[in-house]
XYZ file of N, CA and C in Angstrom:
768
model
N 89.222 73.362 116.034
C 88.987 71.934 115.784
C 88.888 71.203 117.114
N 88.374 70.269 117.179
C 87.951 69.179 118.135
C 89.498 69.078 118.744
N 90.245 69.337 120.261
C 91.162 68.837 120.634
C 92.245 69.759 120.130
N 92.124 71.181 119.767
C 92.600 72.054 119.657
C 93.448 72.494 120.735
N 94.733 73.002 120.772
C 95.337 73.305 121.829
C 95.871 74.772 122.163
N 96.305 75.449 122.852
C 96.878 76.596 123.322
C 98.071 76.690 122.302
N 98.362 77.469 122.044
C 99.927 77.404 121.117
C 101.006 77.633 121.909
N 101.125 78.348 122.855
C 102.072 78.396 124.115
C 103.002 79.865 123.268
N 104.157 80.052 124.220
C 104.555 81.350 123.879
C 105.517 80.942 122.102
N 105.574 81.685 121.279
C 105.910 82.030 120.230
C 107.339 82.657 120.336
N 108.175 82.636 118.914
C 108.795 83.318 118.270
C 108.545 84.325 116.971
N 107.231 84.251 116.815
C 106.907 84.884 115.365
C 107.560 84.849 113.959
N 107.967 83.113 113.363
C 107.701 82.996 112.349
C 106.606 82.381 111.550
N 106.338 83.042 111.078
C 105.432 83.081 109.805
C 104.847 82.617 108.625
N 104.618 81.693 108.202
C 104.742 80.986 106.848
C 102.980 81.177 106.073
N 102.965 82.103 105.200
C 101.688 81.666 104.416
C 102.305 80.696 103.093
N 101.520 79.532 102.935
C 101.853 78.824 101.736
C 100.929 78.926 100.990
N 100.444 79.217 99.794
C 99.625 79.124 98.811
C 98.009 79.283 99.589
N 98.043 80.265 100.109
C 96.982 80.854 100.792
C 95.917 80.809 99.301
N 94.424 80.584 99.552
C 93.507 81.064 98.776
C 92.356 81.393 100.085
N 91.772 82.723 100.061
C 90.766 83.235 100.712
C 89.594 83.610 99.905
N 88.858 83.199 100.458
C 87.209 84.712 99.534
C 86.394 85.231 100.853
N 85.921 86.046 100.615
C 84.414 86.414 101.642
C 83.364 85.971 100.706
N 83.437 85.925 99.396
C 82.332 85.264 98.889
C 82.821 84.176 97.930
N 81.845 83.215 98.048
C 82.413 82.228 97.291
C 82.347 82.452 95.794
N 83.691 82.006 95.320
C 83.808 82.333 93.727
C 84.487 83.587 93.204
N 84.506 84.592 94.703
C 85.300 85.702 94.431
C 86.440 85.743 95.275
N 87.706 85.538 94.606
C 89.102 85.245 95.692
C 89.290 86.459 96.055
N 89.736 86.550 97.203
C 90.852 87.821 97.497
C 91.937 87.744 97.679
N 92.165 86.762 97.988
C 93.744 86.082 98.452
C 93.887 84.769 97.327
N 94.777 85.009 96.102
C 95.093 84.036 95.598
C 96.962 83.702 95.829
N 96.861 82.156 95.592
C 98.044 81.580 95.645
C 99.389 82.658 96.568
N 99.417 83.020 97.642
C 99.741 83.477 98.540
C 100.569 82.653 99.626
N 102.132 83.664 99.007
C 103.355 82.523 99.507
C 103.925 83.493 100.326
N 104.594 83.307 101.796
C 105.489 84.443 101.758
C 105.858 83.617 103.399
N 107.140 84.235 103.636
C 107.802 83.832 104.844
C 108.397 84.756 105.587
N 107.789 84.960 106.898
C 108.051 86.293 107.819
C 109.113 85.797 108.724
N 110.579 85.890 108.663
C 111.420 85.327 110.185
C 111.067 86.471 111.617
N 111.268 85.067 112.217
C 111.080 86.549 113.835
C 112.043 87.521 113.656
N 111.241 88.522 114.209
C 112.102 89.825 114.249
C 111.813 91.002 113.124
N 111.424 89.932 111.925
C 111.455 91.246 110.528
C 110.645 92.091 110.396
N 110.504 92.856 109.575
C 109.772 93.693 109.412
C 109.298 93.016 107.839
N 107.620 93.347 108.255
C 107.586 93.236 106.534
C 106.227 93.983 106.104
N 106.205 94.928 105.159
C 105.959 96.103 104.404
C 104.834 95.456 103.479
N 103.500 95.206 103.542
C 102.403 95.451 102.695
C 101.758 96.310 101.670
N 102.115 96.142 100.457
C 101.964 97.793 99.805
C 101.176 97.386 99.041
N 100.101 98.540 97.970
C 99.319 98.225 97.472
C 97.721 98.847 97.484
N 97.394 98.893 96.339
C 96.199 100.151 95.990
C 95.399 99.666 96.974
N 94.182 100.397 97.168
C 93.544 99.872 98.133
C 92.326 99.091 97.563
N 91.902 97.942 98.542
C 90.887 96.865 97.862
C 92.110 95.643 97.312
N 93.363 95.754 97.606
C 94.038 94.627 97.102
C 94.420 93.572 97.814
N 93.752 93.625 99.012
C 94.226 92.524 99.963
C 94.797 92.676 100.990
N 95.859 94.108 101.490
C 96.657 93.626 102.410
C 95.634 93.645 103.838
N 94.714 94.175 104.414
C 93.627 93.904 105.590
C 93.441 92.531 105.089
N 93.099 91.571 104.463
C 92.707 90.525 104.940
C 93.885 89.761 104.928
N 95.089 89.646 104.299
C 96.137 88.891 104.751
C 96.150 89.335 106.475
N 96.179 90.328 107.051
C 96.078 90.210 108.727
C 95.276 89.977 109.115
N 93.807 89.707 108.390
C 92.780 89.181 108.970
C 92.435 87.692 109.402
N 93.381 86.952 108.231
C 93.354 85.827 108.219
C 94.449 85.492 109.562
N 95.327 85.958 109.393
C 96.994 85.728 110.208
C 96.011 85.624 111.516
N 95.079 86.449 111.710
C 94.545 86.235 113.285
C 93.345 85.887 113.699
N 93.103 84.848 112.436
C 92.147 84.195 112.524
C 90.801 84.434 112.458
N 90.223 85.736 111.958
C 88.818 86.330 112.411
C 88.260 85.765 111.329
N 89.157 85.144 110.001
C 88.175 84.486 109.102
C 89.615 83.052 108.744
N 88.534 81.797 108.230
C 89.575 80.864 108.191
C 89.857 80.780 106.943
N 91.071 80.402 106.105
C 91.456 80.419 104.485
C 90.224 79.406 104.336
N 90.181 79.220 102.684
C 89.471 77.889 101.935
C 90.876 76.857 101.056
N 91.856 77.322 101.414
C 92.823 76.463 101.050
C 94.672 76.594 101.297
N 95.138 75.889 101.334
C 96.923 76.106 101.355
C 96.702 76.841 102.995
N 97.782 77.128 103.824
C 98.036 76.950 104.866
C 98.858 78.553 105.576
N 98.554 78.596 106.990
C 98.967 79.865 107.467
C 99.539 79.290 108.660
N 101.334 78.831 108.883
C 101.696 78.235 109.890
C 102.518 79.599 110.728
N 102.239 79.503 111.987
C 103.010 80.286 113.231
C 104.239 79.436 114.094
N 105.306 79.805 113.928
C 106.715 79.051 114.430
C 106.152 77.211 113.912
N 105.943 76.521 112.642
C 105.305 75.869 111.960
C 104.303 74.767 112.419
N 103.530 75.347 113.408
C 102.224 74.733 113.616
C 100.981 75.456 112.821
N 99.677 74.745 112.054
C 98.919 75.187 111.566
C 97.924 76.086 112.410
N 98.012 77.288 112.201
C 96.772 78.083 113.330
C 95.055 77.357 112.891
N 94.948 76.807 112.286
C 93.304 76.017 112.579
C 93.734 75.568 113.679
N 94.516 74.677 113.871
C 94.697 73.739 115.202
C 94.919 73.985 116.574
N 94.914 75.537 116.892
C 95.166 75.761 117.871
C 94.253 76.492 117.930
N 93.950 77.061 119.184
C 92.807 77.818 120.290
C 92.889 79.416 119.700
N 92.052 80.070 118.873
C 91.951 81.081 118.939
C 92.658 82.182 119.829
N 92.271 82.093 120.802
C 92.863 83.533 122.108
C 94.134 82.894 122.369
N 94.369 82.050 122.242
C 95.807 82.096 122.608
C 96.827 82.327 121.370
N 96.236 82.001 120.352
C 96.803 83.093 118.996
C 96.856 84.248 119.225
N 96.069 85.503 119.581
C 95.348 86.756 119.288
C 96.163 87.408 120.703
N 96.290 86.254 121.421
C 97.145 86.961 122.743
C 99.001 87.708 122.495
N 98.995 86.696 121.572
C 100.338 86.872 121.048
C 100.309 88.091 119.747
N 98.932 88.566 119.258
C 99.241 89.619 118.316
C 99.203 90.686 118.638
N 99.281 91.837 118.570
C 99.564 93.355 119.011
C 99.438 93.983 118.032
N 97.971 95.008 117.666
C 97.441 95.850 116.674
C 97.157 97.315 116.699
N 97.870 97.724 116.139
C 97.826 99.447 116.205
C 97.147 99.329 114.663
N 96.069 100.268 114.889
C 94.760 100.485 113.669
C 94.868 102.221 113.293
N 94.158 101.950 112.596
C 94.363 104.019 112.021
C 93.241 104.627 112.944
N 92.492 103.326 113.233
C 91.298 104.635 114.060
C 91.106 103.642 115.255
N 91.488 103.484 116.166
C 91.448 102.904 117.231
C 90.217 103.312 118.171
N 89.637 102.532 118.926
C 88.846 102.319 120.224
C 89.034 102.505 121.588
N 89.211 103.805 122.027
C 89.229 104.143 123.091
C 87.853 104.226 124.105
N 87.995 103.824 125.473
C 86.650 103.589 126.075
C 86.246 104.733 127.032
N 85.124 105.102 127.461
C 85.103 106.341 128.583
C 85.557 105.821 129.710
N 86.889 105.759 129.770
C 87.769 104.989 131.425
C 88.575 105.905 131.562
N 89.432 106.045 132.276
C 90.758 106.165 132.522
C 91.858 106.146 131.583
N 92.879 107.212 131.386
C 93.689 106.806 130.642
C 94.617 105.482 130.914
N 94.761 105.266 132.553
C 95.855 104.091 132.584
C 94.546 102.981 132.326
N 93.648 103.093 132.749
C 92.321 102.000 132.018
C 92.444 101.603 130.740
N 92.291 102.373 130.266
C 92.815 102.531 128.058
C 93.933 101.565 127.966
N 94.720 102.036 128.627
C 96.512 101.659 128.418
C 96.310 99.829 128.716
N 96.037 99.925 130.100
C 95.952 98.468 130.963
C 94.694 97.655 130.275
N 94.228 97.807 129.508
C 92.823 97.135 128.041
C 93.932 95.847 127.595
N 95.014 96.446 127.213
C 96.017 95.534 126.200
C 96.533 94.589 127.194
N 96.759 94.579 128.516
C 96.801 93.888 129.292
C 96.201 93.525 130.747
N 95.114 92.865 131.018
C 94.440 93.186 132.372
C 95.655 93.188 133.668
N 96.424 91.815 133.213
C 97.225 91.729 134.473
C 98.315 92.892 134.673
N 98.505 93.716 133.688
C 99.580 95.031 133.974
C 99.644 95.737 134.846
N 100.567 96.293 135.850
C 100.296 97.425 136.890
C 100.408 98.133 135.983
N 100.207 99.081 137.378
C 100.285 100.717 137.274
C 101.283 101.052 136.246
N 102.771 100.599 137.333
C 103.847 100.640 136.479
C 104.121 100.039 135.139
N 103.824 98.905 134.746
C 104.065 98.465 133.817
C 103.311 99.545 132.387
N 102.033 100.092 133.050
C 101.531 100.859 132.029
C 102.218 102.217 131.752
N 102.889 103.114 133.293
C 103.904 103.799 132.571
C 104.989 104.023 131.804
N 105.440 102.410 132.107
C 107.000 101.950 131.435
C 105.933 102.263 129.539
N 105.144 101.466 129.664
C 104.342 101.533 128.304
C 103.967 102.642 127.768
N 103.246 103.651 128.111
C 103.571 105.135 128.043
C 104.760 105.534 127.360
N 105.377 105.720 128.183
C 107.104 106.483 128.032
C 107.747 106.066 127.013
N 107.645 104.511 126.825
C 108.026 103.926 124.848
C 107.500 104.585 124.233
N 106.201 104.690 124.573
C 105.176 104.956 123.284
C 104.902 106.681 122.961
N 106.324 107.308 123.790
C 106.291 108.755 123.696
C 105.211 109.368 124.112
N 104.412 109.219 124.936
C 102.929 109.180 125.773
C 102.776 109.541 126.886
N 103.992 109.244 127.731
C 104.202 109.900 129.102
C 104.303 111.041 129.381
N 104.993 112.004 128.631
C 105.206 113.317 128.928
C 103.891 113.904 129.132
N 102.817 114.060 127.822
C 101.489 114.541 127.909
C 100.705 113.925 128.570
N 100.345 112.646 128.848
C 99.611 112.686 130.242
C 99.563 113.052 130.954
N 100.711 113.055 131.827
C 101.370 113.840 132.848
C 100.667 115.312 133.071
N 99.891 116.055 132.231
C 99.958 117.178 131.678
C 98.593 117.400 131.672
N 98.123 115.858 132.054
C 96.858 116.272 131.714
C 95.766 116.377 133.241
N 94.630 117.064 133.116
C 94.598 117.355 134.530
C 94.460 116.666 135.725
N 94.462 115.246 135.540
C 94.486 114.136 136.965
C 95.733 113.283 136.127
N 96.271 113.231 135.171
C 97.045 112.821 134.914
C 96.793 111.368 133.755
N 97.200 110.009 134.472
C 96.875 108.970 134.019
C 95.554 108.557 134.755
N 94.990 109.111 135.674
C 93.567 108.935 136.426
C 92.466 109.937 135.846
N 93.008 110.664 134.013
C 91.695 111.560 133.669
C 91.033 110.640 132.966
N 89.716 110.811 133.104
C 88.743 110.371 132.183
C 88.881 110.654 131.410
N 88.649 109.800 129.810
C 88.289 110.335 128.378
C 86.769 109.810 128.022
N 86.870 110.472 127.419
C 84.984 110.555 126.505
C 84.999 109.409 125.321
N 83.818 108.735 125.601
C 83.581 107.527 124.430
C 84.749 108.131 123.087
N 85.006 107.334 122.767
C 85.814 106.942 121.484
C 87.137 107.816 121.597
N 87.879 108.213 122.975
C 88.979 109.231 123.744
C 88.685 110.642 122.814
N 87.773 111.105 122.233
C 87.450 112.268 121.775
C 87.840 113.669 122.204
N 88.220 113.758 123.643
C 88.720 114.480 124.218
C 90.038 114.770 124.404
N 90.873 113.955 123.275
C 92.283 113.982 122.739
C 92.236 114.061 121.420
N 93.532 114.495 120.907
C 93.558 114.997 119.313
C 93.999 113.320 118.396
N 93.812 113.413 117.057
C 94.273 111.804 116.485
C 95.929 111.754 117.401
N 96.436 112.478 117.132
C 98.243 111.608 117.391
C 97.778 110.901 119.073
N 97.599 111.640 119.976
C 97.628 111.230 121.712
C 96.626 110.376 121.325
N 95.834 109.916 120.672
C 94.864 108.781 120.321
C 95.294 107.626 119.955
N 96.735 107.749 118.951
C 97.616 106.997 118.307
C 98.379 106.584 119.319
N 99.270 107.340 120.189
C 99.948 107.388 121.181
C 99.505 106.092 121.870
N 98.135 106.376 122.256
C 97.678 105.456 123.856
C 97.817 104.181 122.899
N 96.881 103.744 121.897
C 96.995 102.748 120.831
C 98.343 102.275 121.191
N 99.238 102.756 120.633
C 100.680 102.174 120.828
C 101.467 101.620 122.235
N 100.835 102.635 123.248
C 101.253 101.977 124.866
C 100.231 100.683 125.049
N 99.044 101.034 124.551
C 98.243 99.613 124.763
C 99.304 98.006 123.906
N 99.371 98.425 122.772
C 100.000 97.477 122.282
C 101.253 97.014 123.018
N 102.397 98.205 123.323
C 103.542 98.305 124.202
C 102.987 97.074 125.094
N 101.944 97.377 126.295
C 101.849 96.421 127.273
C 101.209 95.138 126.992
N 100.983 94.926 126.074
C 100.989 93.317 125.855
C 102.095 92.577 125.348
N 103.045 93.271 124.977
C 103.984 92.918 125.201
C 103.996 91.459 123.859
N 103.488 91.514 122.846
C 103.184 90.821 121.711
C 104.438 90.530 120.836
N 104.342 89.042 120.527
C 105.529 88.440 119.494
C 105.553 89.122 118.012
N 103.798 89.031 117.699
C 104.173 89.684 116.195
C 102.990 91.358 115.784
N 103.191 91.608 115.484
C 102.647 93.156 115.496
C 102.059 93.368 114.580
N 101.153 93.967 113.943
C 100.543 94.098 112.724
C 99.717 95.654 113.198
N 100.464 96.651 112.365
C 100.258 97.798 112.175
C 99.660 98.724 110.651
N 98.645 99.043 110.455
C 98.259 99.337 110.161
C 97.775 101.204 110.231
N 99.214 101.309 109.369
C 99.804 102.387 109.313
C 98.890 104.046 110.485
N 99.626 104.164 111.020
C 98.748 105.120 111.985
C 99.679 106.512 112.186
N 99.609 106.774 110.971
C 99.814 108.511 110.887
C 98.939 109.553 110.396
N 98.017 108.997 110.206
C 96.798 110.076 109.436
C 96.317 111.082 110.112
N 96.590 111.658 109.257
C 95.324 113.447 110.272
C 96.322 113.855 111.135
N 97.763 113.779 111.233
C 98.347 114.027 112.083
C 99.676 115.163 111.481
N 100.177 116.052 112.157
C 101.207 117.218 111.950
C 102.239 116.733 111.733
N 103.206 116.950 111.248
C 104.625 116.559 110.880
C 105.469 116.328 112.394
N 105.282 116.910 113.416
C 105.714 117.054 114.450
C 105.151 115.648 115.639
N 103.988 115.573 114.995
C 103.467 114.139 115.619
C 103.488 113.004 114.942
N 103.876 113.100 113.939
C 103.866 111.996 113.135
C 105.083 111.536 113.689
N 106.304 112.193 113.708
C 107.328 111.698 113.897
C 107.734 111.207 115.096
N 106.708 111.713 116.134
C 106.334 111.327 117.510
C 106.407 109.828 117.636
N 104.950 109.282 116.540
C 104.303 108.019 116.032
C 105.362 107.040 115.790
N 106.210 107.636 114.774
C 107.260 106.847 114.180
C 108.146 106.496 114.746
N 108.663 107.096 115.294
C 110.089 106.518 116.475
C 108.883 105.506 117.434
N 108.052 105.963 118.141
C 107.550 104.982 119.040
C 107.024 103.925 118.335
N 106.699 103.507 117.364
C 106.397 102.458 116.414
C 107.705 101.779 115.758
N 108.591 102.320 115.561
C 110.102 101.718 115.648
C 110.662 100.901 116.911
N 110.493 101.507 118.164
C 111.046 101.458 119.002
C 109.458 100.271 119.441
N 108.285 99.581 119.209
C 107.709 99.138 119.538
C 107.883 97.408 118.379
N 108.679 98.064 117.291
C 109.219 96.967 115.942
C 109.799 95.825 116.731
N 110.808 96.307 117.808
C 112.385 96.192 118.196
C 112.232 94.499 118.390
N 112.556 93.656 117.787
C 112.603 92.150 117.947
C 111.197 91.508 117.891
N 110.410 92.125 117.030
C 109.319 91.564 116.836
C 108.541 91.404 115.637
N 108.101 90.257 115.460
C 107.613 89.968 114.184
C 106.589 91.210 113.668
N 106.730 92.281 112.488
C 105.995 93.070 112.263
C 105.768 92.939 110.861
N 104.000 93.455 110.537
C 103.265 93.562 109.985
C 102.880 95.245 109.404
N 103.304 95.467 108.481
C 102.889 97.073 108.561
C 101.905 97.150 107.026
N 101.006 97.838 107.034
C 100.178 97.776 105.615
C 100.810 99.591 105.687
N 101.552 100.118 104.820
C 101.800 101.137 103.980
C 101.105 101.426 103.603
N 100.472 103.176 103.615
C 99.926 104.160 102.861
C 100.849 105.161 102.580
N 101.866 105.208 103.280
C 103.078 106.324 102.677
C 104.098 105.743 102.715
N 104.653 105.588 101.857
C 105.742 104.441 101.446
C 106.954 104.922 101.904
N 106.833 106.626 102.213
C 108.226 106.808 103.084
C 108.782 106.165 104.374
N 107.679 105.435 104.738
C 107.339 104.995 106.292
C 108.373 103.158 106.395
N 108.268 102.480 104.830
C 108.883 101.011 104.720
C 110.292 101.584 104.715
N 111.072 101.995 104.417
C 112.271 102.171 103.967
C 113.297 100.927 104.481
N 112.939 101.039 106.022
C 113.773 100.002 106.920
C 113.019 98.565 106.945
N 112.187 98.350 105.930
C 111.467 97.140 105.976
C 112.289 96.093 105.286
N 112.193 94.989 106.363
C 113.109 93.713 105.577
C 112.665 93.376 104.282
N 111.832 93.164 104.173
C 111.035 93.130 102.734
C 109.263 93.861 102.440
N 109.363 93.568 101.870
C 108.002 94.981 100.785
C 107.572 93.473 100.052
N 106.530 93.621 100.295
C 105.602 92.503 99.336
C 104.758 93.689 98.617
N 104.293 93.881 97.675
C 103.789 94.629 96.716
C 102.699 93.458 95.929
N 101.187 94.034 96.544
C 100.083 93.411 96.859
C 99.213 94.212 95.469
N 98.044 93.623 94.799
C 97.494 93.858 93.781
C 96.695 92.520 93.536
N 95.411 92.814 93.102
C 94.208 92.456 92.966
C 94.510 90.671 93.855
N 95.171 90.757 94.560
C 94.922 89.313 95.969
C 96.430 88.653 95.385
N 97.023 89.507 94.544
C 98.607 88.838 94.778
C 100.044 89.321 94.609
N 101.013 88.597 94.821
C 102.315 89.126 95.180
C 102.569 89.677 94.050
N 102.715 90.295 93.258
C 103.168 91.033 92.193
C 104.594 91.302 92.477
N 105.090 91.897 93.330
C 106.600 91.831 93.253
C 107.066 91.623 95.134
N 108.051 91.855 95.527
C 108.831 91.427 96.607
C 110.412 91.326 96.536
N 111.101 92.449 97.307
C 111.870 92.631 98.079
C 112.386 93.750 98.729
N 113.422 94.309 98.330
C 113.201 95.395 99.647
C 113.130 96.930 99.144
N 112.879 98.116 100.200
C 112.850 99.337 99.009
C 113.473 99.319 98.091
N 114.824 99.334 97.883
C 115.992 99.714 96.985
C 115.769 98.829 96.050
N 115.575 97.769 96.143
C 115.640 96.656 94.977
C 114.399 96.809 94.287
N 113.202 97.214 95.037
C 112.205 97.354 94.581
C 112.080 98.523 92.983
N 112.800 99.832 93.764
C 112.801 100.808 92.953
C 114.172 100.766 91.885
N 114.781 99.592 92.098
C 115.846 99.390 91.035
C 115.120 99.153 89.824
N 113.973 98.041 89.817
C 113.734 97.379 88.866
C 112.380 98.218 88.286
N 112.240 99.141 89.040
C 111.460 100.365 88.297
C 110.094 99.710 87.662
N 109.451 98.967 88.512
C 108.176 98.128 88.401
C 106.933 98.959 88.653
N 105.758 98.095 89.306
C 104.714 98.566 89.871
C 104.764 99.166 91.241
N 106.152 99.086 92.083
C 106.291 99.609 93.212
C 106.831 100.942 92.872
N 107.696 100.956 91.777
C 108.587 102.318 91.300
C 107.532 103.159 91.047
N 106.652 102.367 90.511
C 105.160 103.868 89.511
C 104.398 104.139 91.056
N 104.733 103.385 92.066
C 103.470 103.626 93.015
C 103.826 105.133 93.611
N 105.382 104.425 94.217
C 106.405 105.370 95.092
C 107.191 107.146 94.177
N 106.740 106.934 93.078
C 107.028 107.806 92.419
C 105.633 109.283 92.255
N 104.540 108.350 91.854
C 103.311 108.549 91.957
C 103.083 109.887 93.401
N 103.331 109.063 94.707
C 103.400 109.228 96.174
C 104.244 111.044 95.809
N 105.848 110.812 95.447
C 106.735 111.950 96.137
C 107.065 112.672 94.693
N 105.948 112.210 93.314
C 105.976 113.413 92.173
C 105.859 115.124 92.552
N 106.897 115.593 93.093
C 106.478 117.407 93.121
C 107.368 117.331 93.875
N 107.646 116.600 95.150
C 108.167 116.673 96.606
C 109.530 116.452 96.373
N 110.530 115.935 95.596
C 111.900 115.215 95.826
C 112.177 115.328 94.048
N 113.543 115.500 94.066
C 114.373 114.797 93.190
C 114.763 113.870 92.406
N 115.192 113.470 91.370
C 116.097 112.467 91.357
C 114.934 110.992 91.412
């Protein structure tokens, strides 16, 4: 808007109020959409796919604007403020990420231009990333091949996560990034995606529901709305549409 301002540094709370979205007009995707993220939480997006949870983060960062009810950040309206200085403050780990033919500390230092050297190893080493570079044959000075092809998905996931690491972002929006990956790397993923959570407003869209457990709350998403909300345990108390999902998921695998 005309006279739009910088938002300045954040705490990452959250407020969607009665969100309504479409990409086409007349067809909602986001109806009546309430929910309140405090800094720090974690909060768990679940839900078949085609039900919304990508564009609730699409909207949160502005790449499309609602058609009604409101999306406030520490409670200023994001229309009113400057794009990039929103987007500076978000931090996105994707399932299939964009790696460039640079450098691995190039890759890493993407998420932040002004980062050293160091700052990108400190970022690394969170992101359980350091060891195998190291390993690799110039190290953090090897080239990778358009789209880092010349690494397997997890060390793909990995750099993703040190990139995010060095921006050093208030609220996080992850979009679950364990796919195609070994039990041994997954768990790689997971601690460094925990350990990347740590006091920051997070966003996670669930495809394996073993992954929310520690989520402050579980919004349970369906055809553009909240259908249920709160946390695993309570969720699967009341033996709902989250119980048939999560049951669905670990039928053969578990017990009880």
């Amino acid at each position: 808007k005309p006279g739009a301002k910088p938002i300045g540094e954040i705490k990452g709370d959250v407020v969607f109020d009665s969100v309504e979205f479409s990409y086409v007009p007349g067809v909602p995707v986001l109806k009546n959409m309430s929910f309140h993220a405090q800094p720090g939480q974690i909060v768990a997006l679940v839900g078949p796919t085609g039900a919304g949870k990508t564009t609730i983060v699409n909207v949160l960062g502005r790449f499309y604007d609602i058609q009604d009810g409101s999306i406030r950040v520490d409670g200023v309206d994001i229309r009113e403020v400057m794009r990039w200085s929103l987007r500076k403050q978000l931090g996105t780990v994707l399932q299939d990420n964009f790696l460039f033919a640079d450098t691995v500390m190039e890759n890493i230092r993407y998420g932040n231009p002004a980062a050293t050297d160091e700052d990108c190893i400190k970022a690394a080493t969170l992101a359980n990333a350091d060891q195998w570079i190291t390993r690799l044959p110039k190290g953090y000075g090897t080239m990778l091949s358009e789209r880092g092809s010349n690494l397997s998905q997890g060390q793909r996931q990995l750099l993703a996560i040190a990139r995010a690491v060095v921006t050093d972002p208030k609220i996080l929006i992850l979009d679950e990034a364990t796919s195609n990956v070994d039990t041994r790397t997954e768990a790689k993923i997971q601690e460094a995606l925990l350990r990347l959570m740590e006091k920051r407003t997070s966003f996670v869209i669930a495809h394996r529901l073993s992954t929310i457990r520690k989520a402050d709350q579980v919004l349970v998403i369906r055809d553009g709305e909240i259908v249920e909300r709160g946390t695993h345990d309570s969720l699967l108390m009341v033996k709902g549409f989250y119980y048939n999902l999560y049951k669905s998921q670990f039928r053969g695998t578990e017990t009880g």
